[in-house]
Coordinates of C-alpha atoms and ligand atoms in Angstrom, one line a residue:
M94 CA 40.4 -29.6 -0.2
P95 CA 39.2 -33.0 -1.4
T96 CA 40.9 -34.4 -4.5
N97 CA 39.2 -35.7 -7.6
L98 CA 37.1 -32.7 -8.2
P99 CA 36.0 -32.3 -11.6
P100 CA 37.4 -29.3 -13.9
E101 CA 34.0 -27.6 -14.0
Y102 CA 34.3 -27.1 -10.3
F103 CA 37.4 -25.0 -10.7
S104 CA 36.0 -22.7 -13.6
A105 CA 32.8 -22.4 -11.6
E106 CA 34.9 -21.4 -8.5
E107 CA 36.6 -18.7 -10.8
R108 CA 33.4 -17.2 -11.9
Y109 CA 32.1 -17.2 -8.2
K110 CA 35.2 -15.4 -7.3
Q111 CA 34.5 -12.7 -9.9
A112 CA 31.1 -12.1 -8.8
S113 CA 30.2 -8.4 -7.8
T114 CA 26.7 -8.1 -6.8
P115 CA 25.2 -10.2 -3.9
R116 CA 22.8 -11.7 -6.6
E117 CA 25.5 -12.9 -8.7
K118 CA 27.4 -14.4 -5.7
I119 CA 24.4 -16.4 -4.7
E120 CA 23.6 -17.5 -8.3
R121 CA 27.4 -18.6 -8.9
L122 CA 27.7 -20.2 -5.5
E123 CA 24.6 -22.3 -6.5
E124 CA 26.3 -23.3 -9.6
L125 CA 29.4 -23.9 -7.9
I126 CA 27.9 -26.5 -5.6
S127 CA 26.1 -28.4 -8.2
T128 CA 29.4 -29.1 -9.8
I129 CA 30.7 -31.2 -6.8
P130 CA 30.1 -34.8 -7.1
K131 CA 28.3 -36.3 -4.1
H132 CA 30.4 -38.9 -1.9
K133 CA 32.0 -39.1 1.5
G134 CA 35.1 -37.3 0.4
T135 CA 33.1 -34.0 -0.6
D136 CA 30.6 -33.9 2.4
K137 CA 32.6 -31.2 4.3
L138 CA 33.1 -29.1 1.3
R139 CA 29.4 -29.1 0.4
A140 CA 28.3 -28.3 4.0
D141 CA 30.7 -25.5 4.1
L142 CA 29.6 -24.0 0.7
R143 CA 25.9 -24.5 1.7
R144 CA 26.5 -22.7 5.0
R145 CA 28.0 -19.8 3.1
L146 CA 25.2 -19.8 0.5
S147 CA 22.6 -19.4 3.3
R148 CA 24.4 -16.5 4.9
L149 CA 24.4 -14.8 1.5
K150 CA 20.8 -15.4 0.9
E151 CA 20.1 -14.1 4.7
S152 CA 22.0 -10.9 4.2
A153 CA 20.5 -10.1 0.7
D154 CA 17.0 -10.6 2.1
K155 CA 17.8 -8.4 5.1
G156 CA 19.3 -5.7 2.7
K157 CA 16.0 -5.8 0.5
R158 CA 13.8 -5.6 3.6
T159 CA 15.7 -2.6 5.2
G160 CA 16.5 -1.0 1.9
K161 CA 12.6 -0.6 1.4
H162 CA 11.7 0.4 4.9
E163 CA 14.8 2.7 5.4
S164 CA 13.8 5.0 2.5
T165 CA 11.7 8.0 4.1
F166 CA 10.3 8.5 0.7
H167 CA 8.4 5.2 0.9
I168 CA 5.1 6.2 2.5
E169 CA 1.9 3.8 2.7
K170 CA -1.1 5.3 1.3
E171 CA -3.8 6.0 3.9
G172 CA -7.3 7.5 3.8
A173 CA -9.6 8.5 1.0
G174 CA -6.9 10.5 -0.9
R175 CA -3.2 11.4 -1.0
V176 CA -2.5 15.2 -1.1
I177 CA 1.2 16.2 -1.3
L178 CA 2.5 19.7 -0.3
V179 CA 5.3 20.9 -2.9
G180 CA 7.0 24.2 -3.3
L181 CA 10.2 26.2 -3.3
P182 CA 11.9 26.6 0.2
N183 CA 10.3 28.7 2.9
V184 CA 6.9 29.3 1.5
G185 CA 5.4 27.6 4.5
K186 CA 4.7 23.9 3.6
S187 CA 5.7 22.5 7.0
S188 CA 3.7 25.3 8.8
L189 CA 0.6 24.3 6.9
L190 CA 0.9 20.5 7.6
T191 CA 1.3 21.3 11.3
R192 CA -2.0 23.4 10.9
L193 CA -4.0 20.7 9.4
T194 CA -2.7 17.5 10.8
N195 CA -1.2 16.2 14.1
A196 CA 2.3 15.9 12.5
S197 CA 5.0 18.2 13.6
P198 CA 7.6 18.7 10.9
A199 CA 10.5 21.3 11.6
I200 CA 9.6 24.8 10.8
S201 CA 12.3 27.6 10.5
E202 CA 13.4 30.7 8.7
A203 CA 16.2 29.1 7.3
P204 CA 15.6 27.6 3.9
F205 CA 16.0 23.8 3.4
T206 CA 14.9 22.8 6.9
S207 CA 13.1 19.7 5.8
W208 CA 15.1 16.9 4.1
T209 CA 12.6 14.1 4.6
P210 CA 8.8 13.8 3.8
T211 CA 6.5 14.0 6.7
P212 CA 3.0 12.4 6.4
G213 CA -0.1 13.4 8.5
M214 CA -3.7 12.9 8.4
M215 CA -6.4 15.6 8.0
E216 CA -10.0 15.1 8.9
W217 CA -12.5 17.0 7.1
E218 CA -16.3 16.2 7.8
H219 CA -15.4 12.6 9.0
V220 CA -13.2 12.0 5.8
Q221 CA -9.6 11.0 6.5
I222 CA -7.2 12.6 3.9
Q223 CA -3.3 12.0 3.9
L224 CA -1.3 15.0 3.7
I225 CA 2.5 14.7 3.0
D226 CA 5.0 17.6 3.5
T227 CA 8.2 17.3 1.2
P228 CA 11.6 18.9 1.0
P229 CA 11.8 22.0 -1.0
L230 CA 11.9 21.9 -4.8
N231 CA 15.2 23.4 -6.0
R232 CA 17.7 22.9 -8.8
E233 CA 20.7 22.0 -6.7
H234 CA 20.0 18.6 -5.2
M235 CA 16.7 16.6 -5.0
E236 CA 16.5 12.8 -4.6
S237 CA 14.8 11.1 -7.6
E238 CA 12.8 9.2 -5.0
Q239 CA 11.0 12.5 -4.1
F240 CA 9.5 12.7 -7.5
D241 CA 8.4 9.1 -7.5
L242 CA 6.5 10.2 -4.2
I243 CA 5.1 13.2 -5.8
R244 CA 3.8 11.2 -8.7
S245 CA 1.7 9.0 -6.5
A246 CA -0.4 12.0 -5.4
D247 CA -4.0 12.4 -6.1
L248 CA -3.4 16.1 -5.7
L249 CA -0.7 18.4 -5.4
L250 CA -1.0 21.5 -3.2
L251 CA 1.7 24.1 -4.7
L252 CA 2.4 26.7 -2.1
V253 CA 3.7 30.1 -2.8
D254 CA 4.8 32.9 -0.4
L255 CA 2.6 36.0 -1.1
Q256 CA 5.1 38.2 0.8
S257 CA 7.8 37.5 -1.8
D258 CA 7.6 36.9 -5.6
A259 CA 4.8 34.6 -5.5
M260 CA 4.3 34.3 -9.3
Q261 CA 8.0 33.6 -9.8
Q262 CA 7.8 30.9 -7.2
L263 CA 4.9 29.3 -9.1
E264 CA 6.7 29.2 -12.3
D265 CA 9.7 27.9 -10.8
A266 CA 8.0 25.2 -9.0
R267 CA 6.0 24.2 -12.0
D268 CA 9.0 24.0 -14.3
I269 CA 11.0 21.8 -11.9
L270 CA 8.3 19.4 -11.6
L271 CA 7.8 19.5 -15.4
E272 CA 11.3 18.8 -15.9
H273 CA 11.3 15.8 -13.7
G274 CA 8.5 14.3 -15.7
I275 CA 5.6 15.0 -13.1
P276 CA 2.4 14.8 -15.2
I277 CA 0.7 18.3 -14.5
R278 CA -0.5 20.9 -17.0
C279 CA -1.6 24.4 -16.2
Q280 CA -2.6 25.8 -19.7
K281 CA -6.1 27.3 -19.8
N282 CA -8.9 25.1 -21.3
I283 CA -7.2 21.9 -21.6
D284 CA -8.8 18.8 -20.1
Q285 CA -7.1 17.0 -17.4
I286 CA -7.2 13.8 -19.4
S287 CA -5.7 13.9 -22.9
A288 CA -4.2 11.2 -25.1
G289 CA -5.0 8.7 -22.4
K290 CA -2.7 10.4 -19.9
A291 CA -3.9 11.3 -16.5
Y292 CA -2.7 14.5 -15.1
I293 CA -2.3 15.2 -11.3
P294 CA -4.5 18.0 -10.2
V295 CA -3.0 21.0 -8.9
L296 CA -4.3 23.4 -6.2
V297 CA -2.2 26.5 -5.8
V298 CA -2.3 27.7 -2.3
I299 CA -1.0 31.3 -1.9
N300 CA 0.2 31.2 1.8
K301 CA 1.2 34.2 4.2
Y302 CA -2.1 36.2 3.6
D303 CA -1.9 37.4 7.2
D304 CA -4.2 40.3 6.9
P305 CA -6.3 42.1 4.1
S306 CA -3.5 44.6 3.5
F307 CA -2.2 42.0 1.2
S308 CA -5.2 41.6 -1.0
E309 CA -3.9 43.7 -3.7
D310 CA -1.1 41.5 -4.1
V311 CA -3.6 38.5 -4.5
Q312 CA -5.3 40.4 -7.2
L313 CA -2.1 41.0 -9.2
F314 CA -1.2 37.3 -8.6
H315 CA -4.5 36.4 -10.4
E316 CA -4.1 38.8 -13.2
L317 CA -0.6 37.5 -14.0
S318 CA -1.6 33.9 -13.7
Q319 CA -1.0 31.9 -17.0
C320 CA -2.5 28.8 -15.3
D321 CA -6.1 27.6 -14.8
W322 CA -5.2 26.0 -11.6
H323 CA -7.5 26.8 -8.8
T324 CA -6.2 28.8 -6.0
V325 CA -6.8 29.4 -2.3
T326 CA -5.5 32.2 -0.2
I327 CA -4.5 31.4 3.3
S328 CA -2.3 32.3 6.2
S329 CA -0.6 29.2 7.9
L330 CA 0.5 31.8 10.5
S331 CA -2.9 33.2 11.6
G332 CA -5.1 30.2 10.4
N333 CA -6.8 32.4 8.0
L334 CA -9.2 30.7 5.7
L335 CA -7.9 27.1 6.3
E336 CA -11.4 25.9 6.3
E337 CA -11.9 27.2 2.7
L338 CA -8.8 25.3 1.9
K339 CA -10.2 22.0 3.3
V340 CA -13.3 22.3 1.3
Q341 CA -11.3 23.0 -1.9
I342 CA -9.0 20.2 -1.3
F343 CA -12.1 17.8 -0.8
Q344 CA -13.4 19.0 -4.1
E345 CA -10.3 18.8 -6.1
L346 CA -9.9 15.2 -5.1
N347 CA -13.1 14.3 -7.1
I348 CA -14.7 12.3 -4.3
I349 CA -18.0 12.0 -2.9
R350 CA -19.2 11.1 0.7
V351 CA -22.2 8.7 0.6
Y352 CA -24.1 7.6 3.9
S353 CA -25.6 4.0 4.0
K354 CA -28.6 3.5 6.2
P355 CA -30.6 0.3 7.2
P356 CA -34.4 0.3 6.5
G357 CA -36.3 2.3 9.0
K358 CA -33.4 3.7 10.6
P359 CA -31.3 7.0 10.2
P360 CA -27.9 7.1 8.6
D361 CA -24.6 7.2 10.6
H362 CA -23.5 10.6 9.6
T363 CA -19.9 10.1 11.1
A364 CA -19.2 7.1 8.9
P365 CA -19.5 8.2 5.3
F366 CA -18.5 5.8 2.5
V367 CA -16.1 7.8 0.2
L368 CA -16.4 6.9 -3.5
K369 CA -15.0 8.6 -6.7
K370 CA -17.4 11.1 -8.3
G371 CA -19.5 9.4 -10.8
S372 CA -19.7 6.1 -8.8
T373 CA -23.0 4.2 -8.8
V374 CA -25.2 2.5 -6.3
E375 CA -23.7 -0.7 -7.4
E376 CA -20.3 0.6 -6.6
L377 CA -21.4 1.7 -3.2
A378 CA -22.9 -1.7 -2.5
G379 CA -19.5 -3.4 -3.3
K380 CA -17.9 -1.1 -0.8
V381 CA -20.4 -1.8 2.0
H382 CA -20.1 -5.5 1.5
K383 CA -18.8 -7.4 -1.3
D384 CA -21.6 -9.9 -1.1
F385 CA -24.1 -7.0 -1.8
L386 CA -22.8 -6.9 -5.2
N387 CA -24.6 -10.1 -5.9
T388 CA -27.6 -9.8 -3.5
L389 CA -28.6 -6.1 -4.1
K390 CA -32.1 -6.1 -5.5
S391 CA -33.0 -2.4 -5.3
A392 CA -31.9 0.8 -3.5
R393 CA -33.6 4.1 -2.3
V394 CA -31.8 7.2 -2.3
W395 CA -32.4 10.8 -0.4
G396 CA -30.2 13.5 -1.7
T397 CA -29.4 15.1 -5.1
G398 CA -31.5 14.8 -8.3
V399 CA -34.1 12.3 -6.7
H400 CA -37.2 12.8 -4.7
D401 CA -37.0 11.7 -1.0
G402 CA -36.5 8.0 -0.9
Q403 CA -36.9 7.4 -4.7
Q404 CA -36.2 3.8 -5.9
V405 CA -33.3 3.7 -8.2
A406 CA -31.5 1.3 -10.5
R407 CA -27.9 -0.2 -9.8
D408 CA -26.4 2.2 -12.2
H409 CA -27.9 5.2 -10.6
V410 CA -25.1 7.8 -10.2
L411 CA -24.7 9.1 -6.6
H412 CA -23.8 12.6 -5.5
D413 CA -21.9 13.9 -2.6
G414 CA -24.1 13.8 0.7
D415 CA -26.6 11.3 -0.7
I416 CA -28.2 8.7 1.8
V417 CA -28.8 5.3 0.4
E418 CA -30.9 2.3 1.7
L419 CA -29.7 -0.9 0.1
H420 CA -32.2 -3.8 -0.2
T421 CA -31.0 -7.2 -0.6
Ligands
GDP204 N1 4.1 35.8 7.9 C1 3.9 34.4 7.8 N2 4.9 33.6 7.8 C2 4.6 32.3 7.8 C3 3.2 31.8 7.2 N3 3.5 30.5 7.0 C4 4.7 30.2 7.5 N4 5.5 31.2 7.6 C5 6.9 31.3 8.1 O1 7.7 31.0 7.0 C6 9.0 30.5 7.4 C7 9.1 29.1 6.6 O2 8.1 28.4 7.0 P1 8.0 26.5 6.9 O3 6.7 26.1 7.1 O4 9.3 26.2 7.6 O5 8.2 26.7 5.2 P2 8.7 25.5 4.4 O6 10.1 25.5 4.0 O7 8.0 25.6 3.0 O8 8.3 24.2 4.9 C8 8.9 30.2 8.8 O9 9.5 31.3 9.6 C9 7.4 30.3 9.1 O10 7.0 30.6 10.5 C10 2.3 32.8 7.2 O11 1.3 32.5 6.7 N5 2.7 34.0 7.4
MG205 MG1 9.5 22.6 5.4

């Protein structure tokens, strides 16, 4: 230990020793180093403390990086929309994800089979949609990160099991989501947007409709329902009505497919541009190429509400399936 260290050094050293978090340690070590006068006698001490500081910074960085990536609830958004499957245990969430995507989460009769979310991609008419299976909603133990993930959805698929008490499952699942502040609302005749708050749309999936013998139960479910969420009845087991479900998912996402074509050529139907419902020619142009936003002079549209090849203005609102020729 070099002699002639100032008194500030010793009080800074005391503060450094008491630091508890990695961040505090780094700050106080920096402070400590700054109290050391620079001369030959302190060279070794300063070098030692600097080395300690860089080790602290390194491990703090690593912690940050792995902390983020290790969380299985952190999933990058992909595709034209994010659809999250939620519901009580055993309603068939994992089975449905397996049916609709190439993902393969564990499926079992035992409740609480899945503890981590599993993402997969569903393709529908050349549109890629992200589907995420999640651990079951319950009142015993749930990670708060799961609710953060649920909040990031563009659409929730709320699954219920038609072969047990489906209505009770719907109500329990809805209540758990509401208790954790998920912005959903099921009352009839209320807009999805109110007081500036955006609600996440919910599509109720009545699963385990294995054959028509269950149709009375479906009817009863509809009679009892207090919510105006749309419903789709399917069987993940038999694959019954899965196409209808895909169509409904697309509709609930409020997106449209638009095809751009060069003059004199047909459009590429396998490469739709996906836009929010209500988007204009101008917004399409920006998606096709950002330069088009400035250079776009006019456009011709084939599709809904126009006669074939009609010339339209930049603010013309497009519809699902429209074909657009952009002129620059
Ligand atoms: N009969 C029937 N069983 C199903 C259907 N979908 C899933 N299951 C079964 O229900 C159980 C729970 O399914 P799972 O996908 O693990 O449910 P999760 O807990 O919601 O993910 C499994 O035994 C599945 O085979 C269905 O449409 N009909
Ligand atoms: Mg599961």
